[in-house]
Coordinates of C-alpha atoms in Angstrom, one line a residue:
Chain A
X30 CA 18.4 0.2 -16.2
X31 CA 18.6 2.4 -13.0
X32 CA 21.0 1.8 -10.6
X33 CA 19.2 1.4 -7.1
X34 CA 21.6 -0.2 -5.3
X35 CA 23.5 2.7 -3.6
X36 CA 19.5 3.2 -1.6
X37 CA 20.7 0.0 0.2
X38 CA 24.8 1.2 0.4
X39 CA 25.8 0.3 4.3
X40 CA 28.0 3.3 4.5
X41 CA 25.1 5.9 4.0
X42 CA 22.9 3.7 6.2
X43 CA 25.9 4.3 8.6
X44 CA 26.0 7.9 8.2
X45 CA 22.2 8.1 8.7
X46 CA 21.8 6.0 11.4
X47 CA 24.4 7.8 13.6
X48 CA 22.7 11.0 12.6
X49 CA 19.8 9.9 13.8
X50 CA 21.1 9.0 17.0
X51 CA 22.9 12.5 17.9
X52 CA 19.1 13.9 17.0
X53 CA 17.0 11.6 19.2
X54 CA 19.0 12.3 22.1
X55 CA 17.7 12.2 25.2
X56 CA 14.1 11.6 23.7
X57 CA 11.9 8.6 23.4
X58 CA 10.6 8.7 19.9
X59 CA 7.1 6.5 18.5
X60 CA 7.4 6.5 14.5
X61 CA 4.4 5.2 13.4
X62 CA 4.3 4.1 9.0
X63 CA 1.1 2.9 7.5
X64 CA 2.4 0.9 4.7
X65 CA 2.8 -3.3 4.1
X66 CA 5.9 -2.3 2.1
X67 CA 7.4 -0.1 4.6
X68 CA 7.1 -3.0 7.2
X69 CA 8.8 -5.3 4.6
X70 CA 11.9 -3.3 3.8
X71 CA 11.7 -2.2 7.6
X72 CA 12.2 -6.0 8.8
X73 CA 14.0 -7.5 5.8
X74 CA 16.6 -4.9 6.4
X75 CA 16.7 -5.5 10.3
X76 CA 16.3 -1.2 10.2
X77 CA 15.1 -2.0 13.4
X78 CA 18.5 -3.2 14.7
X79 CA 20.7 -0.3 13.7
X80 CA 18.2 2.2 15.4
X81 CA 18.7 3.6 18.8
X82 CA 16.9 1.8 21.6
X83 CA 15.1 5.1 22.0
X84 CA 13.3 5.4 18.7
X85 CA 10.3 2.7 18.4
X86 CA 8.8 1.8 14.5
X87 CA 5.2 0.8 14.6
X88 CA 3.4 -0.5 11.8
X89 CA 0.0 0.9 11.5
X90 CA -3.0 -0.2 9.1
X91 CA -0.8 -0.4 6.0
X92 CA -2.2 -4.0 4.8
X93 CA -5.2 -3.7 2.6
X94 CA -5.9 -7.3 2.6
X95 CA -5.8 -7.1 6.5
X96 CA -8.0 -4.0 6.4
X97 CA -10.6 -5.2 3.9
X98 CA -14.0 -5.8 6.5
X99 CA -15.1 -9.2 6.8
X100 CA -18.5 -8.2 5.3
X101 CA -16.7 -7.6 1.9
X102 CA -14.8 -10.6 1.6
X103 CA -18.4 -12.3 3.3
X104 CA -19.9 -10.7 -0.2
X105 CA -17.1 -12.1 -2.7
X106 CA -17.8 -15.4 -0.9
X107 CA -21.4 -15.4 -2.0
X108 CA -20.5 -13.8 -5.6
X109 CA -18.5 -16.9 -5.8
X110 CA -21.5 -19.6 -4.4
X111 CA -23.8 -17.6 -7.3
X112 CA -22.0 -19.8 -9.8
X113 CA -19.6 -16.1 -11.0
X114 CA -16.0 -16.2 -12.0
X115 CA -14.5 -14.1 -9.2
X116 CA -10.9 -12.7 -10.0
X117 CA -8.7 -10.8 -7.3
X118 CA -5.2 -10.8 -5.9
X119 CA -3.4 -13.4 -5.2
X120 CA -3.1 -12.3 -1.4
X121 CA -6.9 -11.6 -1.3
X122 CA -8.5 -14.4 -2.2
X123 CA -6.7 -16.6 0.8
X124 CA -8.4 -13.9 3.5
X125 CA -10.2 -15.7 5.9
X126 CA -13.5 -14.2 6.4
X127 CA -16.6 -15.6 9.1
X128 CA -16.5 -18.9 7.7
X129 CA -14.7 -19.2 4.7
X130 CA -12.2 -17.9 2.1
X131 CA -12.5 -17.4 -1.4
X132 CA -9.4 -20.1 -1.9
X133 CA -11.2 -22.5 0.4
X134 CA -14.5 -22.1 -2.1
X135 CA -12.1 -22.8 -5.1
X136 CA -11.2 -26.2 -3.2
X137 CA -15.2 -26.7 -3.3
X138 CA -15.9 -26.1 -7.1
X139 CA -15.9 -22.0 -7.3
X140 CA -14.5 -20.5 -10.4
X141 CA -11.7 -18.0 -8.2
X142 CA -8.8 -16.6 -10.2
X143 CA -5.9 -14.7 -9.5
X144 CA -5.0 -12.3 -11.4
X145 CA -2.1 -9.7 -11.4
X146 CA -4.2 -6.7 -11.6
X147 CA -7.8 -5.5 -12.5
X148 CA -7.0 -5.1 -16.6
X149 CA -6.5 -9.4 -16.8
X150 CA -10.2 -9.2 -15.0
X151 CA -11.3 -7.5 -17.7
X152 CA -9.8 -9.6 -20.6
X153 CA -11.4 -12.8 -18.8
X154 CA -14.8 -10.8 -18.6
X155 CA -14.2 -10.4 -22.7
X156 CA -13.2 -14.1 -23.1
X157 CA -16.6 -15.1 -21.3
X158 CA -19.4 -13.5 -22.5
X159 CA -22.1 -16.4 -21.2
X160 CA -20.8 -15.1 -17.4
X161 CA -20.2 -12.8 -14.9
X162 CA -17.0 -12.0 -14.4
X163 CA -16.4 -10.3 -10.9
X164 CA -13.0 -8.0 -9.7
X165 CA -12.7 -8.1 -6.0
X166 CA -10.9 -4.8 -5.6
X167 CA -9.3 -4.0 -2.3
X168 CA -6.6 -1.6 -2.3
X169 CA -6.2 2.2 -1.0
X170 CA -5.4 5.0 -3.3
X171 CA -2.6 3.6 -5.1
X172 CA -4.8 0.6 -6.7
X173 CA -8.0 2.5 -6.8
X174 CA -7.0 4.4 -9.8
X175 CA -6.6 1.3 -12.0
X176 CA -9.9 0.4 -11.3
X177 CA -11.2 4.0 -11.9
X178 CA -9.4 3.4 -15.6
X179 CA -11.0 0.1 -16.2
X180 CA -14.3 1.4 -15.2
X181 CA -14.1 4.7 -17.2
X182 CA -12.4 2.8 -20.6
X183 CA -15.9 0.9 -20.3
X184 CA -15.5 -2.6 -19.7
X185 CA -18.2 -5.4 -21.2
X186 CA -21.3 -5.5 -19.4
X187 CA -20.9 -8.9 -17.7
X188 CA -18.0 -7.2 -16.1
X189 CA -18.5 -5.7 -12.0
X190 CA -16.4 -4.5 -9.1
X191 CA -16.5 -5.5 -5.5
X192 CA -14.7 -2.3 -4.2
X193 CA -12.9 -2.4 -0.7
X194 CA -11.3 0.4 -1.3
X195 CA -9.6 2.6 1.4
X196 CA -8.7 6.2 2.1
X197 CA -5.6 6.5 4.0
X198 CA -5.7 10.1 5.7
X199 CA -8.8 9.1 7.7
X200 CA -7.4 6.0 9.1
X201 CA -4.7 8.0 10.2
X202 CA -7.2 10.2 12.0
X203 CA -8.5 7.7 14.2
X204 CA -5.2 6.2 14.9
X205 CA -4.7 9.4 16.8
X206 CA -7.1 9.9 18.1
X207 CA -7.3 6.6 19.9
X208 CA -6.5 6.7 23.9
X209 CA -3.0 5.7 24.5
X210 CA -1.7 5.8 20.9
X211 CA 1.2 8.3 21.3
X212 CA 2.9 9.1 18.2
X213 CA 5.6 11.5 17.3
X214 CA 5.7 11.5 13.4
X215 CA 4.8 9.5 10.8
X216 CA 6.3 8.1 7.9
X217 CA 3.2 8.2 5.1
X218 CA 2.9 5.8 2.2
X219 CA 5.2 6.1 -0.6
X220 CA 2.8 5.0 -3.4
X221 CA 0.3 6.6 -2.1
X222 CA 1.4 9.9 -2.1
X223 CA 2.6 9.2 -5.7
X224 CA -1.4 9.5 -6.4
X225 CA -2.5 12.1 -3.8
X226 CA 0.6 14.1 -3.3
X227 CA 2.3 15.1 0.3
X228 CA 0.2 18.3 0.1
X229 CA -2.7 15.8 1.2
X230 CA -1.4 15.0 3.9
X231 CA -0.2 18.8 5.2
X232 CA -3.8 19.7 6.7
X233 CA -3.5 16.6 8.9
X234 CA -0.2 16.8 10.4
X235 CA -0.3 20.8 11.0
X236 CA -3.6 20.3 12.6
X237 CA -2.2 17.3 14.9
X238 CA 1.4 18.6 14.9
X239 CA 2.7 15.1 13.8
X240 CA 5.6 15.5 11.5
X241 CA 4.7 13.0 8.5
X242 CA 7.7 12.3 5.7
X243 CA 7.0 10.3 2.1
X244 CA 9.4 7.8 1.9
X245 CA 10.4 5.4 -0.9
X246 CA 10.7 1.3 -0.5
X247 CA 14.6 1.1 -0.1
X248 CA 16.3 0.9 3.1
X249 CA 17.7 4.1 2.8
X250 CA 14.5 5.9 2.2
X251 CA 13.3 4.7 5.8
X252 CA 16.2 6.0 7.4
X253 CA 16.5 9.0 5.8
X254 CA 12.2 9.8 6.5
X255 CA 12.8 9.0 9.9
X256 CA 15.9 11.6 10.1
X257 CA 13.6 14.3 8.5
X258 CA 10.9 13.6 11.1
X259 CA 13.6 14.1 13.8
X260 CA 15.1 17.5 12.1
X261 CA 11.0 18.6 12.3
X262 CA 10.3 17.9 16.0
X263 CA 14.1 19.3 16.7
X264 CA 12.6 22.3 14.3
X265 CA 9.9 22.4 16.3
X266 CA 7.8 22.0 12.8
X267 CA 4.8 19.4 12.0
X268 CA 4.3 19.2 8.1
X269 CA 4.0 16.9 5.4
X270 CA 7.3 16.4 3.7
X271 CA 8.7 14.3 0.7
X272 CA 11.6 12.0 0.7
X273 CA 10.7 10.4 -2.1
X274 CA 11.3 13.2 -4.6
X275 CA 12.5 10.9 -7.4
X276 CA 8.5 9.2 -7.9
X277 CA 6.6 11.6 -5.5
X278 CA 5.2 14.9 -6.2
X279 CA 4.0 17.8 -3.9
X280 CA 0.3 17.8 -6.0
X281 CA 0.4 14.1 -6.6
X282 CA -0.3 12.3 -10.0
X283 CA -3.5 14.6 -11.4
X284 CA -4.6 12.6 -14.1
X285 CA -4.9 9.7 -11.3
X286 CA -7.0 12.1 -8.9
X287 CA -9.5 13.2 -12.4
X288 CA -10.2 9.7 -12.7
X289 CA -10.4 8.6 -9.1
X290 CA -13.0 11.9 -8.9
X291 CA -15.1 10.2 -11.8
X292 CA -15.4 7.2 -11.2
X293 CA -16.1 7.2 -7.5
X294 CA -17.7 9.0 -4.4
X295 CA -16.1 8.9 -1.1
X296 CA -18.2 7.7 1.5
X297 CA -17.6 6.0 5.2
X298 CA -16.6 2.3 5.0
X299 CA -15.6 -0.3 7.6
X300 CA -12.1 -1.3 8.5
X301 CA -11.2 -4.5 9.8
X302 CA -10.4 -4.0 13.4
X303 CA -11.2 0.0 13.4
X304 CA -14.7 -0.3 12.7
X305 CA -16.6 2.5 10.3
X306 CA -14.4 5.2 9.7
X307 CA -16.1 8.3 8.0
X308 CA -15.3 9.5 4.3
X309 CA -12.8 6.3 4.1
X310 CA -14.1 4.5 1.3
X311 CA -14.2 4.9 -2.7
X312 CA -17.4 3.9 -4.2
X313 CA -18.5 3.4 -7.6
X314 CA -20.8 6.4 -8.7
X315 CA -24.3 5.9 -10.2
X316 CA -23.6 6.3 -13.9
X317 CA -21.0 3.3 -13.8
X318 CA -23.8 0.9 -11.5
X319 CA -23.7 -1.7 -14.1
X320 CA -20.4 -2.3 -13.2
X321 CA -21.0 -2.1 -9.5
X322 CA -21.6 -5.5 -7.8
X323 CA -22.4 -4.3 -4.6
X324 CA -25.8 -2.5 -6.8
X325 CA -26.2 -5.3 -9.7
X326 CA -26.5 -8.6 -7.2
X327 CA -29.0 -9.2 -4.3
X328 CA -27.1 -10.4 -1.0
X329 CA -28.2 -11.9 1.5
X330 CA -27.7 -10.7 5.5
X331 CA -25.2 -12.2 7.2
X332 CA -24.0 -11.1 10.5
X333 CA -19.6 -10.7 9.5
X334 CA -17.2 -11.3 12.2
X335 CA -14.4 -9.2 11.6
X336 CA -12.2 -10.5 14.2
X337 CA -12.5 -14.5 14.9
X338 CA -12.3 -15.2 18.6
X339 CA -8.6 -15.5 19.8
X340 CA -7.4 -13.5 17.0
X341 CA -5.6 -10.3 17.9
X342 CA -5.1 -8.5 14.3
X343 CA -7.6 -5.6 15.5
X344 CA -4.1 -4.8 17.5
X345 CA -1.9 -5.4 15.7
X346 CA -3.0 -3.2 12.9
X347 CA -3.3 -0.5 15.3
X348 CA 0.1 -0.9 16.2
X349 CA -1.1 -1.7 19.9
X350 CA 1.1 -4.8 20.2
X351 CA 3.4 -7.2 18.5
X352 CA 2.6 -10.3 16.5
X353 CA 4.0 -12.4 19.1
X354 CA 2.4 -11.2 22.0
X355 CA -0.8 -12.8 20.0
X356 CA -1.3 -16.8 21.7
X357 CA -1.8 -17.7 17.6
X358 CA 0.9 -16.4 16.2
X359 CA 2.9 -19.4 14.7
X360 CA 0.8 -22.2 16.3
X361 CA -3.0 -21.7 15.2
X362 CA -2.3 -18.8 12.7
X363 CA 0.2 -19.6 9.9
X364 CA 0.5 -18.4 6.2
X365 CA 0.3 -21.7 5.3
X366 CA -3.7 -21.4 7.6
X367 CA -3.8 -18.0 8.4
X368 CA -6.7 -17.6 11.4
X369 CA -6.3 -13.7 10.9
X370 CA -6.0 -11.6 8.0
X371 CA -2.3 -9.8 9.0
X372 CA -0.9 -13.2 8.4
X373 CA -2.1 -13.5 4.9
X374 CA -0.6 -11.4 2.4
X375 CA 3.1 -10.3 2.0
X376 CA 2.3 -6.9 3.6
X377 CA 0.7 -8.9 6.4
X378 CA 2.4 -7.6 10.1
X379 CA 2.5 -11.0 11.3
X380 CA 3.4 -12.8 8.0
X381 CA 6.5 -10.3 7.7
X382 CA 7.3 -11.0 11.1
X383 CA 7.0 -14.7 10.9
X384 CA 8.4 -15.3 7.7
X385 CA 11.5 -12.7 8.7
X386 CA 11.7 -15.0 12.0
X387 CA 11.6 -17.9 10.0
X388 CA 15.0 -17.2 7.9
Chain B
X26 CA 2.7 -13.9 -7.1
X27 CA 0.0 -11.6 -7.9
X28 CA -0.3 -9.7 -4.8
X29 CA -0.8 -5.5 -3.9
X30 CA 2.2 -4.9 -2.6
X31 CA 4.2 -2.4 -3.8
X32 CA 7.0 -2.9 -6.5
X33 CA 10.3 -0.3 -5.6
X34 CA 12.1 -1.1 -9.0
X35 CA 11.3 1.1 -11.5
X36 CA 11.4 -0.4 -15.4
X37 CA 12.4 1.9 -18.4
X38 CA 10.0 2.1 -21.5
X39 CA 10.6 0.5 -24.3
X40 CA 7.9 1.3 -27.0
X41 CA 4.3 2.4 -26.5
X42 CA 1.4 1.4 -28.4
X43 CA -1.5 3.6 -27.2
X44 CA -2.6 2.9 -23.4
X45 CA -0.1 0.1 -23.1
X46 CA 3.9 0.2 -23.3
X47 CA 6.6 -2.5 -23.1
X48 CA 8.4 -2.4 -20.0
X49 CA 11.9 -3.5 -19.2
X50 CA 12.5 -4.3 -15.6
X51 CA 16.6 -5.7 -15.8
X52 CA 15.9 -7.9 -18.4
X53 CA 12.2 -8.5 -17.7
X54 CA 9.8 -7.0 -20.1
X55 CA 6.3 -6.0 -19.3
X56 CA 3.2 -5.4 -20.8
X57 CA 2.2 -2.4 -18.6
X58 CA -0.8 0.1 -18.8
X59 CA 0.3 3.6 -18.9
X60 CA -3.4 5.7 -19.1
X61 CA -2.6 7.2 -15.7
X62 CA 0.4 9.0 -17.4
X63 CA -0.2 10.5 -20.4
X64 CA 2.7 12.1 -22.7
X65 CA 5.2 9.2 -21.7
X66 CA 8.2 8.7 -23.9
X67 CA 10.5 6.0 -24.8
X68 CA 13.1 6.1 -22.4
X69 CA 11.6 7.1 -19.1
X70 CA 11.9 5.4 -15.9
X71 CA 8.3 4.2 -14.9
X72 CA 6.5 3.1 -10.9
X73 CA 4.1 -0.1 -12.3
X74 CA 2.0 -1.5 -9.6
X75 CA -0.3 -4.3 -10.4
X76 CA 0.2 -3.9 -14.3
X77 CA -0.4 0.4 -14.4
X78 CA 2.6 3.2 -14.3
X79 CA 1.6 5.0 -11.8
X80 CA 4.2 8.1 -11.8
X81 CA 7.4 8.6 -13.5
X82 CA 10.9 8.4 -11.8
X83 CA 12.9 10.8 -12.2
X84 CA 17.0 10.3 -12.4
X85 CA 17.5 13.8 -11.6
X86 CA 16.1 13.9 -8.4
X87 CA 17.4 10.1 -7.3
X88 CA 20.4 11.7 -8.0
X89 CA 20.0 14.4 -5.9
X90 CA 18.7 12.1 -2.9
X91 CA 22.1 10.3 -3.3
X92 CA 24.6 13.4 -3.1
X93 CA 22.9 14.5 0.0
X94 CA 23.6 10.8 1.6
X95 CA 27.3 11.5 0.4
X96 CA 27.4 14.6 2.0
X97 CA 26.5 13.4 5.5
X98 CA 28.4 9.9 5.0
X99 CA 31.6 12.7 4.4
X100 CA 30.8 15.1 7.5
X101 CA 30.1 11.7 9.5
X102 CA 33.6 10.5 8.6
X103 CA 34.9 13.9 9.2
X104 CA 33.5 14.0 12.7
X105 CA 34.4 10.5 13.1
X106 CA 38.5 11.3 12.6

């Protein structure tokens, strides 16, 4: 068993922390991190605390639950009405959508089923042949490749996806390119980068000089990405660097990229609270359609509300403000009833914050 | 809970049986799809999110990471006397 404790040792966190300080002197830094996780380790830790005053962490559209457009989860609802087993996450079946969640159709007589990831869909797809057995899949490039292997293996015929799935990089265009979004560096997904490498991210932040750093899931990793993306603007440099070395490579994982390539086309897709953002979505390609739901079922128009009147998730995901400047937060919009989809799942802005308040 | 998020413990590999191997996450063993990393062995340190290895970790460069912590820890010290 590896040892991972000494990524959480308080003396290096020390040592870190204080360089950090002597390197953000005099400067009001905006880190901005685009990861559920990094949010977690980021308030479980209380990394927020041991910073300087002067550097701010935002947490950007990291969530894919919170991300997935209402439309999508408006689609599983009606896959679930058709009399289909639907299988997802355990996170993404309580997302509230216009006027339901999948969890809430369960409570009504729908056959929903968690599962821990795509493959158990699959072995419930072989266990029923008489139904239709559909994946909800919402993820970004770190989940997408299981379901590119599922799809490519050849699943049985009564088996589909629902994708939702997301391109990072382009999020993280819009994000800067939003009035009033200032941001000095960004630390980028660690498990993301495992599957499309820091190189992917080098063509963004030389063209937008924004410093962006890997890092890993441990307190230490945060710190330490944040010193690198100080020792870059000190440098005067804006590129995409790795502090995750141990799990992340420069090209990425390739055999995950071959099979993201074959099994899907990117195309635009809708985010919730960002709207359509070009080239941002994985689709399934032609040859696998059988195994498409949004091409094998007929659904019906309905006009999705992405953000429920009151709720204020479209800014917190972009980082704009703080779960508890949102009236909701805690009273109306719990994880127990989330009203929005950032207090949902575990990588959920306002769930963190909440259940970190909580303790 | 079956959720997305991502999983920072790494399990070593037991034994592998063709696209799957057995996982040991401190104590914890896994069945764990390893297609996305072909050439595995017995004894590696493996990333699993939502049942699939993703990359390999390697001890080598965790190592690394760490030595470089202990070298500013030591000059903070240092600067600190």
């Amino acid at each position: 068993m590896i040892d991972t404790r000494p990524f959480r040792d308080s003396k290096y966190a020390k040592a870190i922390a204080q360089e950090i300080e002597q390197l953000s002197e005099g400067k009001n830094i905006r880190i901005v991190h685009v990861c559920g996780t990094h949010e977690d380790t980021i308030t479980r830790h209380g990394l927020r605390s041991i910073l300087p005053n002067n550097i701010k962490l935002v947490a950007g559209p990291g969530c894919p639950v919170c991300v997935c457009a209402a439309e999508d989860v408006d689609m599983a609802i009606e896959l679930a009405r058709m009399g289909h087993i639907i299988t997802s996450f355990g996170d993404m079946i309580q997302v509230p959508s216009t006027s339901s969640s999948l969890v809430k159709e369960r409570m009504r007589g729908a056959d929903v089923r968690v599962v821990y990831g795509v493959n158990e869909a699959v072995e419930i797809a072989k266990a029923n042949p008489e139904k239709d057995v559909i994946f909800i899949g919402a993820g970004f490039e770190t989940t997408a490749p299981t379901m590119a292997v599922e799809i490519l293996r050849g699943p049985p015929d009564n088996f589909s996806i629902l994708t939702s799935l997301k391109v990072i990089p382009p999020a993280m265009e819009i994000l800067v390119s939003l009035e009033g979004f200032n941001v000095d560096g960004f630390i980028t997904p660690g498990h993301v980068s495992t599957i499309i490498g820091t190189n992917a991210f080098r063509p963004f932040a030389e063209k937008h000089r924004v410093p962006c750093v890997a890092a890993g899931f441990e307190p230490l990793d945060v710190l330490e990405a944040i010193r690198m993306i100080l020792n870059q603007i000190n440098d005067g440099r804006a590129t995409s660097e790795n502090e995750y070395t141990r799990v992340v490579k420069p090209e990425g994982n390739l055999v995950a990229q071959k099979m993201l390539r074959h099994a899907f086309y990117i195309d635009d897709a809708p985010w919730r609270g960002l709207g359509v953002i070009k080239k941002s979505g994985y689709y399934i390609r032609d040859e696998f359609a059988r195994h498409d739901a949004r091409e094998r079922y007929d659904f019906s128009p309905i006009e999705s509300i992405d953000i429920l009147p009151g709720c204020r998730c479209h800014e917190v995901i972009l980082g704009m403000i703080e779960p508890k400047e949102c009236k909701l937060f805690g009273k109306r919009c719990t994880p127990e009833d989330p009203y929005g989809p950032c207090m949902v799942g575990h990588e959920g802005t306002c769930r963190i914050h909440h259940e970190s308040g909580a303790l | 809970m079956a959720i997305i998020m991502c999983l920072a413990v790494p399990g070593r590999v037991e034994k592998i049986d063709g696209d799957f191997a057995e996982v040991d996450f401190g104590g914890v063993r896994k069945k764990v799809c390893v297609t996305l990393l072909p050439g595995l062995q017995v004894g590696e340190y493996v990333i699993v999110h939502t049942g699939y290895a993703i990359e390999k970790l390697d001890p080598e460069e965790a190592k690394k990471t760490l030595a470089l912590f202990d070298e500013m820890a030591r000059i903070q010290a240092e600067m600190d006397n």
